Short mmCIF file of C-alpha atoms in Angstrom, two decimals:
data_model
loop_
_atom_site.label_atom_id
_atom_site.label_comp_id
_atom_site.label_asym_id
_atom_site.label_seq_id
_atom_site.Cartn_x
_atom_site.Cartn_y
_atom_site.Cartn_z
CA MET A 1 0.07 0.12 -0.03
CA GLU A 2 1.39 3.35 -1.03
CA SER A 3 1.87 5.73 1.84
CA ALA A 4 1.17 9.28 1.80
CA GLN A 5 4.82 10.10 2.55
CA SER A 6 5.97 8.31 -0.38
CA ARG A 7 4.34 10.90 -2.54
CA LEU A 8 6.08 13.88 -0.79
CA PRO A 9 8.96 15.46 -2.90
CA ASN A 10 12.29 15.68 -1.33
CA SER A 11 13.60 18.58 -3.03
CA ASN A 12 13.56 22.10 -1.32
CA HIS A 13 12.40 23.77 -4.56
CA THR A 14 9.18 21.55 -4.77
CA GLU A 15 8.64 21.69 -1.08
CA ARG A 16 8.09 25.68 -1.67
CA GLU A 17 5.66 25.13 -4.17
CA LEU A 18 3.57 22.27 -3.14
CA ALA A 19 0.26 23.34 -3.06
CA ALA A 20 -1.93 20.29 -2.88
CA ILE A 21 -1.97 16.71 -1.19
CA GLU A 22 -4.31 14.10 -2.10
CA THR A 23 -4.70 10.64 -0.86
CA SER A 24 -7.01 7.63 -1.35
CA GLN A 25 -5.70 5.64 1.55
CA ARG A 26 -8.02 3.90 3.94
CA THR A 27 -5.60 4.42 6.67
CA LEU A 28 -3.65 7.42 7.31
CA HIS A 29 -0.95 7.98 9.79
CA LEU A 30 0.16 11.60 9.67
CA SER A 31 1.29 14.42 11.77
CA ILE A 32 -0.36 17.15 10.17
CA GLU A 33 1.41 19.94 12.33
CA ALA A 34 4.85 18.83 10.83
CA LEU A 35 3.73 18.62 7.42
CA LEU A 36 2.44 21.91 7.51
CA GLU A 37 5.50 23.31 9.19
CA GLN A 38 7.54 21.73 6.12
CA GLN A 39 4.92 22.61 3.41
CA PRO A 40 3.62 26.31 4.13
CA SER A 41 2.61 26.28 0.58
CA ILE A 42 -0.25 24.04 0.91
CA ARG A 43 -3.49 25.31 0.15
CA HIS A 44 -5.55 22.30 -0.65
CA LEU A 45 -5.56 19.00 1.26
CA LYS A 46 -7.83 16.55 0.15
CA LEU A 47 -7.99 12.97 2.54
CA ARG A 48 -10.57 10.83 0.77
CA PRO A 49 -12.12 8.47 2.06
CA VAL A 50 -10.19 7.89 5.20
CA GLU A 51 -12.05 5.67 7.60
CA ARG A 52 -9.40 5.09 10.22
CA TRP A 53 -7.20 8.05 11.43
CA SER A 54 -4.09 8.45 13.72
CA ILE A 55 -3.42 11.86 13.76
CA SER A 56 -0.95 13.11 16.53
CA THR A 57 -2.24 16.71 16.54
CA LEU A 58 -4.77 18.55 14.62
CA PRO A 59 -4.18 22.49 14.27
CA THR A 60 -6.25 25.06 13.38
CA GLU A 61 -5.18 25.32 9.92
CA LEU A 62 -6.62 21.74 8.90
CA ILE A 63 -10.24 23.05 9.79
CA GLN A 64 -10.92 24.57 6.37
CA GLU A 65 -10.28 21.60 4.23
CA ILE A 66 -10.16 18.37 6.26
CA PHE A 67 -13.71 17.24 5.46
CA SER A 68 -13.99 18.33 1.74
CA TRP A 69 -15.09 14.88 0.77
CA MET A 70 -17.78 14.47 3.71
CA ASP A 71 -21.58 14.61 3.26
CA PRO A 72 -22.87 17.16 5.52
CA ALA A 73 -25.71 14.72 6.64
CA SER A 74 -22.93 12.56 8.25
CA ILE A 75 -20.90 15.19 10.01
CA ALA A 76 -22.72 14.19 13.21
CA PHE A 77 -21.33 10.63 13.17
CA TYR A 78 -17.64 11.63 12.19
CA ARG A 79 -17.24 14.24 14.72
CA LEU A 80 -17.37 11.38 17.23
CA LEU A 81 -14.41 9.70 15.92
CA SER A 82 -11.80 11.73 17.78
CA ARG A 83 -11.36 14.19 20.47
CA HIS A 84 -8.65 16.12 18.29
CA VAL A 85 -11.23 16.34 15.76
CA ASN A 86 -14.15 17.29 18.04
CA ALA A 87 -11.99 20.10 19.63
CA ALA A 88 -10.85 21.18 16.32
CA LEU A 89 -14.29 21.74 15.11
CA SER A 90 -14.99 24.28 17.69
CA LEU A 91 -12.67 26.88 15.91
CA ALA A 92 -14.00 29.62 13.70
CA PRO A 93 -12.96 29.55 10.12
CA ASN A 94 -11.47 32.71 9.93
CA GLU A 95 -8.80 31.61 12.60
CA SER A 96 -7.19 29.61 9.75
CA SER A 97 -4.29 31.24 7.91
CA HIS A 98 -3.28 28.32 5.54
CA PHE A 99 -6.55 27.00 3.75
CA VAL A 100 -8.81 28.99 1.54
CA ARG A 101 -12.07 27.21 1.82
CA LEU A 102 -14.12 24.44 3.63
CA CYS A 103 -15.98 22.47 1.17
CA LEU A 104 -18.67 20.33 3.16
CA SER A 105 -20.18 18.30 0.61
CA ARG A 106 -20.37 17.69 -3.16
CA HIS A 107 -24.20 16.74 -3.00
CA CYS A 108 -25.78 19.86 -1.69
CA PRO A 109 -27.02 21.82 -4.91
CA LYS A 110 -26.84 25.51 -4.60
CA PRO A 111 -30.15 26.98 -5.16
CA THR A 112 -30.55 29.52 -8.26
CA LEU A 113 -31.33 32.97 -7.33
CA SER A 114 -34.96 32.41 -8.86
CA GLU A 115 -35.31 29.52 -6.26
CA ALA A 116 -33.75 31.61 -3.27
CA ARG A 117 -36.75 34.04 -3.50
CA SER A 118 -38.91 31.44 -1.68
CA TYR A 119 -36.56 29.00 -0.25
CA PHE A 120 -37.32 26.16 1.99
CA PRO A 121 -34.89 24.04 3.82
CA SER A 122 -33.43 20.77 2.43
CA LYS A 123 -32.80 17.88 4.98
CA THR A 124 -29.03 18.90 5.17
CA ASP A 125 -29.86 22.65 5.47
CA SER A 126 -32.31 21.89 8.47
CA GLU A 127 -29.65 19.85 10.11
CA PHE A 128 -26.66 22.35 9.94
CA LEU A 129 -27.74 24.01 13.16
CA GLN A 130 -26.77 20.84 14.90
CA TRP A 131 -23.10 21.02 13.53
CA PRO A 132 -20.04 22.45 15.26
CA CYS A 133 -19.68 26.41 14.74
CA ALA A 134 -16.88 25.95 12.16
CA PHE A 135 -19.17 23.80 9.85
CA GLN A 136 -22.01 26.11 10.23
CA ASP A 137 -20.18 29.15 9.24
CA SER A 138 -18.68 27.56 6.33
CA TYR A 139 -21.86 25.75 5.25
CA ALA A 140 -23.64 29.06 5.33
CA ARG A 141 -21.06 30.81 3.36
CA PHE A 142 -20.93 28.51 0.62
CA TYR A 143 -24.33 27.07 0.34
CA LEU A 144 -26.72 29.66 1.91
CA ARG A 145 -25.01 33.03 1.12
CA HIS A 146 -26.93 33.73 -2.01
CA LEU A 147 -30.34 33.42 -0.26
CA LEU A 148 -32.84 36.39 -0.21
CA ARG A 149 -35.33 34.59 1.93
CA ILE A 150 -35.07 31.79 4.78
CA CYS A 151 -38.62 30.51 5.77
CA TRP A 152 -38.20 27.70 8.01
CA SER A 153 -40.80 28.18 10.33
CA GLN A 154 -42.02 24.64 11.82
CA GLN A 155 -39.41 23.10 9.86
CA LEU A 156 -36.79 22.14 12.40
CA GLN A 157 -37.75 19.52 14.66
CA PHE A 158 -34.83 19.45 17.23
CA PRO A 159 -33.62 22.07 19.58
CA SER A 160 -31.09 24.47 18.22
CA ARG A 161 -29.21 27.71 18.94
CA LEU A 162 -30.12 30.72 16.99
CA THR A 163 -26.47 30.47 15.50
CA ALA A 164 -24.28 33.51 14.65
CA SER A 165 -23.76 31.89 11.33
CA PHE A 166 -26.70 33.67 9.88
CA GLY A 167 -24.67 36.93 10.26
CA ILE A 168 -22.75 35.70 7.21
CA LEU A 169 -25.84 35.99 4.89
CA ASN A 170 -25.64 39.47 4.19
CA GLN A 171 -27.93 39.38 0.99
CA LEU A 172 -31.06 38.19 2.97
CA THR A 173 -34.00 40.28 2.99
CA SER A 174 -36.39 37.82 5.33
CA LEU A 175 -35.55 35.49 8.04
CA GLN A 176 -38.40 33.47 9.35
CA LEU A 177 -37.78 30.96 11.98
CA CYS A 178 -40.86 30.46 13.72
CA SER A 179 -41.69 27.12 16.21
CA CYS A 180 -38.16 26.02 15.33
CA PHE A 181 -37.03 24.89 18.90
CA MET A 182 -34.53 27.68 19.02
CA TYR A 183 -32.88 28.70 22.18
CA GLY A 184 -30.12 30.72 23.78
CA PRO A 185 -29.12 34.45 23.28
CA PHE A 186 -29.97 36.72 20.25
CA PRO A 187 -26.73 36.55 18.46
CA VAL A 188 -25.20 40.14 17.96
CA GLU A 189 -23.79 39.00 14.45
CA LEU A 190 -27.55 38.63 13.15
CA THR A 191 -27.54 42.85 13.72
CA GLU A 192 -25.13 42.86 10.95
CA LEU A 193 -27.70 41.92 8.31
CA THR A 194 -28.48 45.28 6.98
CA SER A 195 -30.41 44.20 4.12
CA LEU A 196 -33.09 42.36 6.18
CA GLU A 197 -36.25 43.56 5.89
CA THR A 198 -38.33 40.90 7.87
CA LEU A 199 -37.07 39.22 11.07
CA ILE A 200 -39.45 36.58 12.64
CA LEU A 201 -38.23 34.44 15.44
CA ASP A 202 -41.74 33.79 17.04
CA ASP A 203 -42.60 30.68 19.41
CA ASN A 204 -39.07 29.76 20.54
CA THR A 205 -37.18 29.74 23.79
CA LEU A 206 -34.74 32.47 22.91
CA ASP A 207 -33.46 34.30 26.16
CA GLY A 208 -31.24 37.27 27.41
CA PRO A 209 -31.76 40.72 26.34
CA LEU A 210 -32.11 42.04 22.90
CA PRO A 211 -28.78 43.67 22.07
CA SER A 212 -28.58 47.61 21.47
CA SER A 213 -27.11 46.93 18.03
CA ILE A 214 -30.19 45.88 16.90
CA GLY A 215 -31.05 49.51 16.01
CA GLU A 216 -28.43 49.18 13.16
CA MET A 217 -30.75 47.02 11.22
CA THR A 218 -32.23 49.94 9.58
CA SER A 219 -33.65 48.05 6.70
CA LEU A 220 -36.17 46.33 8.96
CA LEU A 221 -39.94 46.77 8.36
CA GLU A 222 -41.33 43.57 10.44
CA LEU A 223 -39.56 42.48 13.79
CA SER A 224 -41.19 40.12 15.56
CA VAL A 225 -39.88 37.93 18.44
CA ASN A 226 -43.22 37.04 20.21
CA SER A 227 -43.28 34.08 22.66
CA ASN A 228 -39.89 33.69 23.66
CA ARG A 229 -37.92 34.43 26.90
CA PHE A 230 -36.33 37.56 26.27
CA SER A 231 -35.73 39.78 29.35
CA GLY A 232 -33.97 43.23 30.48
CA SER A 233 -35.35 46.60 29.34
CA ILE A 234 -36.62 47.05 25.67
CA PRO A 235 -33.64 48.83 23.82
CA ALA A 236 -34.23 52.31 23.06
CA SER A 237 -32.29 51.93 20.12
CA LEU A 238 -35.25 50.10 18.31
CA SER A 239 -36.34 53.86 17.65
CA LEU A 240 -33.48 54.13 15.11
CA LEU A 241 -35.66 51.53 12.83
CA SER A 242 -37.16 54.33 11.03
CA ASN A 243 -38.98 52.10 8.41
CA LEU A 244 -40.40 49.61 10.88
CA ILE A 245 -43.94 48.94 10.14
CA TYR A 246 -44.38 46.15 12.68
CA LEU A 247 -42.91 45.29 15.94
CA ASN A 248 -44.00 42.47 18.33
CA LEU A 249 -42.15 41.74 21.65
CA GLY A 250 -45.10 40.30 23.17
CA ASN A 251 -45.23 37.37 25.50
CA ASN A 252 -41.81 37.58 26.90
CA GLU A 253 -39.98 38.73 30.18
CA PHE A 254 -39.35 42.40 29.39
CA THR A 255 -39.20 44.77 32.37
CA GLY A 256 -38.92 48.35 32.94
CA ASN A 257 -40.58 51.17 31.43
CA ILE A 258 -41.79 51.20 27.60
CA PRO A 259 -39.16 53.41 25.74
CA ALA A 260 -40.66 56.93 25.16
CA GLN A 261 -38.26 56.87 22.10
CA LEU A 262 -40.56 54.23 20.37
CA GLY A 263 -42.74 57.36 19.65
CA GLN A 264 -40.03 58.22 16.90
CA LEU A 265 -41.12 55.16 14.75
CA LYS A 266 -43.50 57.33 12.51
CA GLN A 267 -44.19 54.51 10.09
CA LEU A 268 -45.15 51.95 12.80
CA GLN A 269 -48.56 50.41 12.10
CA GLU A 270 -48.68 47.83 15.02
CA LEU A 271 -47.25 47.74 18.32
CA HIS A 272 -47.51 44.64 20.49
CA LEU A 273 -45.80 44.34 23.84
CA TYR A 274 -48.44 42.41 25.55
CA VAL A 275 -47.66 39.60 28.51
CA ASN A 276 -44.61 41.02 29.61
CA HIS A 277 -43.41 42.83 33.17
CA LEU A 278 -43.47 46.19 31.75
CA ALA A 279 -44.38 48.93 34.23
CA GLY A 280 -44.85 52.72 34.37
CA PRO A 281 -46.80 54.97 32.31
CA ILE A 282 -48.08 54.77 28.58
CA PRO A 283 -45.44 57.37 27.35
CA VAL A 284 -47.42 60.12 25.98
CA GLU A 285 -44.72 60.09 22.82
CA LEU A 286 -46.35 57.12 21.63
CA CYS A 287 -49.53 59.18 20.61
CA SER A 288 -47.03 60.71 17.79
CA LEU A 289 -47.16 57.33 15.82
CA ILE A 290 -49.60 58.86 13.37
CA ASN A 291 -49.71 55.59 11.25
CA LEU A 292 -50.59 53.21 14.56
CA GLN A 293 -53.44 50.87 13.71
CA LYS A 294 -53.22 48.41 16.62
CA LEU A 295 -51.57 49.01 20.14
CA ASP A 296 -51.74 46.01 22.35
CA LEU A 297 -50.19 46.21 25.85
CA HIS A 298 -52.39 44.02 27.89
CA ASP A 299 -51.02 41.81 30.79
CA ASN A 300 -48.35 44.18 32.03
CA ALA A 301 -47.98 46.22 35.24
CA LEU A 302 -48.48 49.80 33.46
CA SER A 303 -49.62 52.49 35.68
CA GLY A 304 -50.99 55.88 35.44
CA THR A 305 -53.66 57.17 33.07
CA ILE A 306 -54.71 56.86 29.17
CA PRO A 307 -52.95 59.97 27.65
CA HIS A 308 -55.29 62.66 26.55
CA GLU A 309 -53.33 63.01 23.46
CA ILE A 310 -54.48 59.49 22.21
CA HIS A 311 -56.97 61.46 19.99
CA ALA A 312 -53.80 62.07 17.56
CA LEU A 313 -53.98 58.44 16.63
CA LYS A 314 -56.44 58.78 13.85
CA LYS A 315 -55.79 55.47 12.16
CA LEU A 316 -55.91 53.11 15.44
CA ASN A 317 -58.56 50.64 14.93
CA GLY A 318 -57.63 48.50 18.11
CA ILE A 319 -56.37 49.18 21.71
CA ASN A 320 -55.90 46.60 24.42
CA LEU A 321 -55.02 47.60 27.74
CA THR A 322 -56.53 44.75 29.66
CA CYS A 323 -54.84 43.40 32.98
CA ASN A 324 -52.71 46.36 34.21
CA ASN A 325 -52.96 48.80 36.85
CA LEU A 326 -54.17 51.86 34.88
CA SER A 327 -56.30 54.26 36.79
CA GLY A 328 -58.12 57.69 36.37
CA ALA A 329 -60.85 58.52 34.09
CA ILE A 330 -60.95 57.07 30.23
CA PRO A 331 -60.50 60.35 28.46
CA ALA A 332 -63.21 61.94 26.32
CA THR A 333 -60.94 62.23 23.55
CA ILE A 334 -60.97 58.49 22.81
CA GLY A 335 -64.07 59.29 20.96
CA LEU A 336 -62.13 61.01 18.36
CA LEU A 337 -60.58 57.82 16.77
CA PRO A 338 -63.02 57.23 13.90
CA ASP A 339 -61.66 53.90 12.98
CA LEU A 340 -61.73 52.48 16.36
CA LYS A 341 -62.85 48.70 16.24
CA TYR A 342 -62.08 47.56 19.62
CA LEU A 343 -61.59 49.19 23.21
CA LEU A 344 -60.36 46.50 25.65
CA ALA A 345 -59.48 47.65 29.08
CA ASP A 346 -60.79 45.11 31.56
CA ARG A 347 -59.42 44.54 34.79
CA ASN A 348 -57.64 47.71 35.56
CA ALA A 349 -58.47 50.42 38.30
CA PHE A 350 -60.40 53.04 36.05
CA THR A 351 -62.69 55.43 37.61
CA GLY A 352 -65.29 58.22 36.90
CA ARG A 353 -67.95 57.84 34.32
CA ILE A 354 -68.13 56.02 31.05
CA PRO A 355 -67.37 59.06 28.55
CA PRO A 356 -70.57 59.60 26.25
CA GLU A 357 -68.06 60.50 23.63
CA ILE A 358 -67.70 57.00 23.23
CA GLY A 359 -70.91 56.79 21.26
CA GLN A 360 -69.18 58.44 18.37
CA LEU A 361 -67.08 55.33 17.48
CA VAL A 362 -69.46 54.24 14.79
CA GLN A 363 -67.02 51.36 13.91
CA LEU A 364 -66.64 49.89 17.43
CA ARG A 365 -67.30 46.42 17.71
CA HIS A 366 -66.10 45.64 21.17
CA LEU A 367 -66.24 47.71 24.34
CA HIS A 368 -64.77 45.89 27.41
CA LEU A 369 -64.59 47.73 30.49
CA ARG A 370 -65.28 44.61 33.21
CA GLU A 371 -63.63 44.72 36.47
CA ASN A 372 -62.74 48.53 36.93
CA GLN A 373 -64.30 50.99 39.42
CA LEU A 374 -66.45 53.11 36.98
CA SER A 375 -69.64 54.93 38.30
CA GLY A 376 -72.53 56.59 37.11
CA GLU A 377 -75.11 55.58 34.22
CA ILE A 378 -74.56 53.67 31.15
CA PRO A 379 -74.13 56.51 28.58
CA VAL A 380 -77.45 56.57 26.20
CA GLU A 381 -74.97 57.19 23.33
CA ILE A 382 -73.70 53.86 23.68
CA GLY A 383 -77.13 52.45 22.51
CA ARG A 384 -76.38 54.27 18.97
CA LEU A 385 -73.33 51.83 18.28
CA GLU A 386 -74.89 49.75 15.44
CA ASN A 387 -71.99 47.83 14.81
CA LEU A 388 -71.33 46.57 18.55
CA TRP A 389 -70.82 43.06 19.11
CA GLY A 390 -69.73 42.94 22.64
CA LEU A 391 -70.57 45.26 25.59
CA LEU A 392 -68.96 43.98 28.84
CA LEU A 393 -69.17 46.17 31.64
CA SER A 394 -69.51 43.87 34.50
CA SER A 395 -68.07 44.24 38.15
CA ASN A 396 -68.06 48.05 38.27
CA ARG A 397 -70.09 50.66 40.19
CA LEU A 398 -72.49 51.46 37.65
CA GLU A 399 -76.11 52.60 38.48
CA GLY A 400 -79.52 53.95 37.26
CA LEU A 401 -81.52 52.39 34.31
CA VAL A 402 -80.14 50.67 31.53
CA PRO A 403 -80.83 52.74 28.46
CA ALA A 404 -83.70 51.58 26.22
CA GLU A 405 -81.73 52.26 23.50
CA LEU A 406 -79.38 49.05 23.93
CA ARG A 407 -82.35 46.89 22.56
CA SER A 408 -81.93 48.69 19.03
CA MET A 409 -78.30 47.48 18.70
CA ARG A 410 -78.76 45.19 15.91
CA CYS A 411 -75.49 43.14 16.07
CA ILE A 412 -75.24 43.00 19.81
CA ILE A 413 -74.11 39.32 20.72
CA GLN A 414 -73.23 39.69 24.40
CA CYS A 415 -74.32 42.41 26.78
CA ASP A 416 -72.88 41.42 30.18
CA LEU A 417 -73.87 43.99 33.24
CA ARG A 418 -73.62 41.82 35.93
CA ASN A 419 -72.15 42.75 39.63
CA ASN A 420 -73.22 46.46 39.29
CA ALA A 421 -75.35 46.45 42.28
CA GLY A 422 -76.88 49.88 41.62
CA LEU A 423 -78.12 48.96 37.83
CA LYS A 424 -81.72 48.27 37.05
CA CYS A 425 -83.37 47.31 33.96
CA ASP A 426 -86.74 46.88 32.98
CA PHE A 427 -86.47 44.77 29.71
CA MET A 428 -84.45 41.75 28.32
CA PHE A 429 -83.14 40.90 25.07
CA ASP A 430 -80.95 38.27 23.58
CA GLY A 431 -77.47 38.11 25.00
CA LEU A 432 -78.23 40.58 27.97
CA GLU A 433 -76.73 39.29 31.36
CA LEU A 434 -77.93 41.30 34.33
#
């Protein structure tokens, strides 16, 4: 059997020019470190197909090329062969000064640009997140780097870290990894994707803070990390995302106040901060979001009042303030929101009367004010809301006669007026609970 050493030339002249070694031996006994010291010009090393290795040392330089013959799907098997191999695979490719590239597989087709516009993972693609870091980076660089969109939602069936390798894909405009069993922190490298317009990481177990460098992703139109375990303060640097239309940080563990700087997001249409541990007042600066259509702040610990300036949100069609510690009177200016379809403010500590100006909200379908401390009579004007489906006013301190106008609301499905000791009614209709 011909040895690898027998193929190495002996002349110093040839040693300086040697740039490649290839062997087809099934058993290889080789000191890679010594070889590279003697042959510094090597740029390409193929070891195929080697099934039994006895490698005295495995230096960093080998990492870029050693598995050029290997199908990526089998990497998980091979990486168990040697502690030396296993340790080397944790090295980043850019730490190598000798080899030019790592070619992981000849069997993984590169998508064409047309395919890249709507791309879903192959089996190999979806497994690469389980590989060591060096393989992840190299695979991303050579097989995914031309992609414009990655939509792998519900495609990954095993726990994976949100790898920094995605930061290599600088042509990406959309990265969607919903319900992919992702865990770990948000890689700072992702913030280098300056062409990214859509980043959706919903329904994973990502944790830790959002990095302040997220404000550098200035092309973002949609940012959603709903249903994870992110914590800490909401970074004020989000205000730098001047093109942002949709922001969803709901169902996480964020603390602190809502940054007033979010009021600078003039293009924002939806703001979802529900189910966190946010405290403090609703910043009046949010009333500068003139394009806002949905504001969802439910299930936090917000306090203070609803800003009177809320009337500036002329495009608002939904507001959810349920389960907070908000207090004071509901401002009459809320009646100046012509497109409002739902006003949900159950389980707070609002006081005073229900403003009759609510009767001007002709598009309103849901008015939920249960479990507050509202007093006085139900405004007659509410009976003019012909599109109202749900009127939920139970567990307050309302009194007086229920307006007869409520009977003429043609769309009403549920009218819950229970647990208002001073309230009286001399009629009934379908859906009325008293």
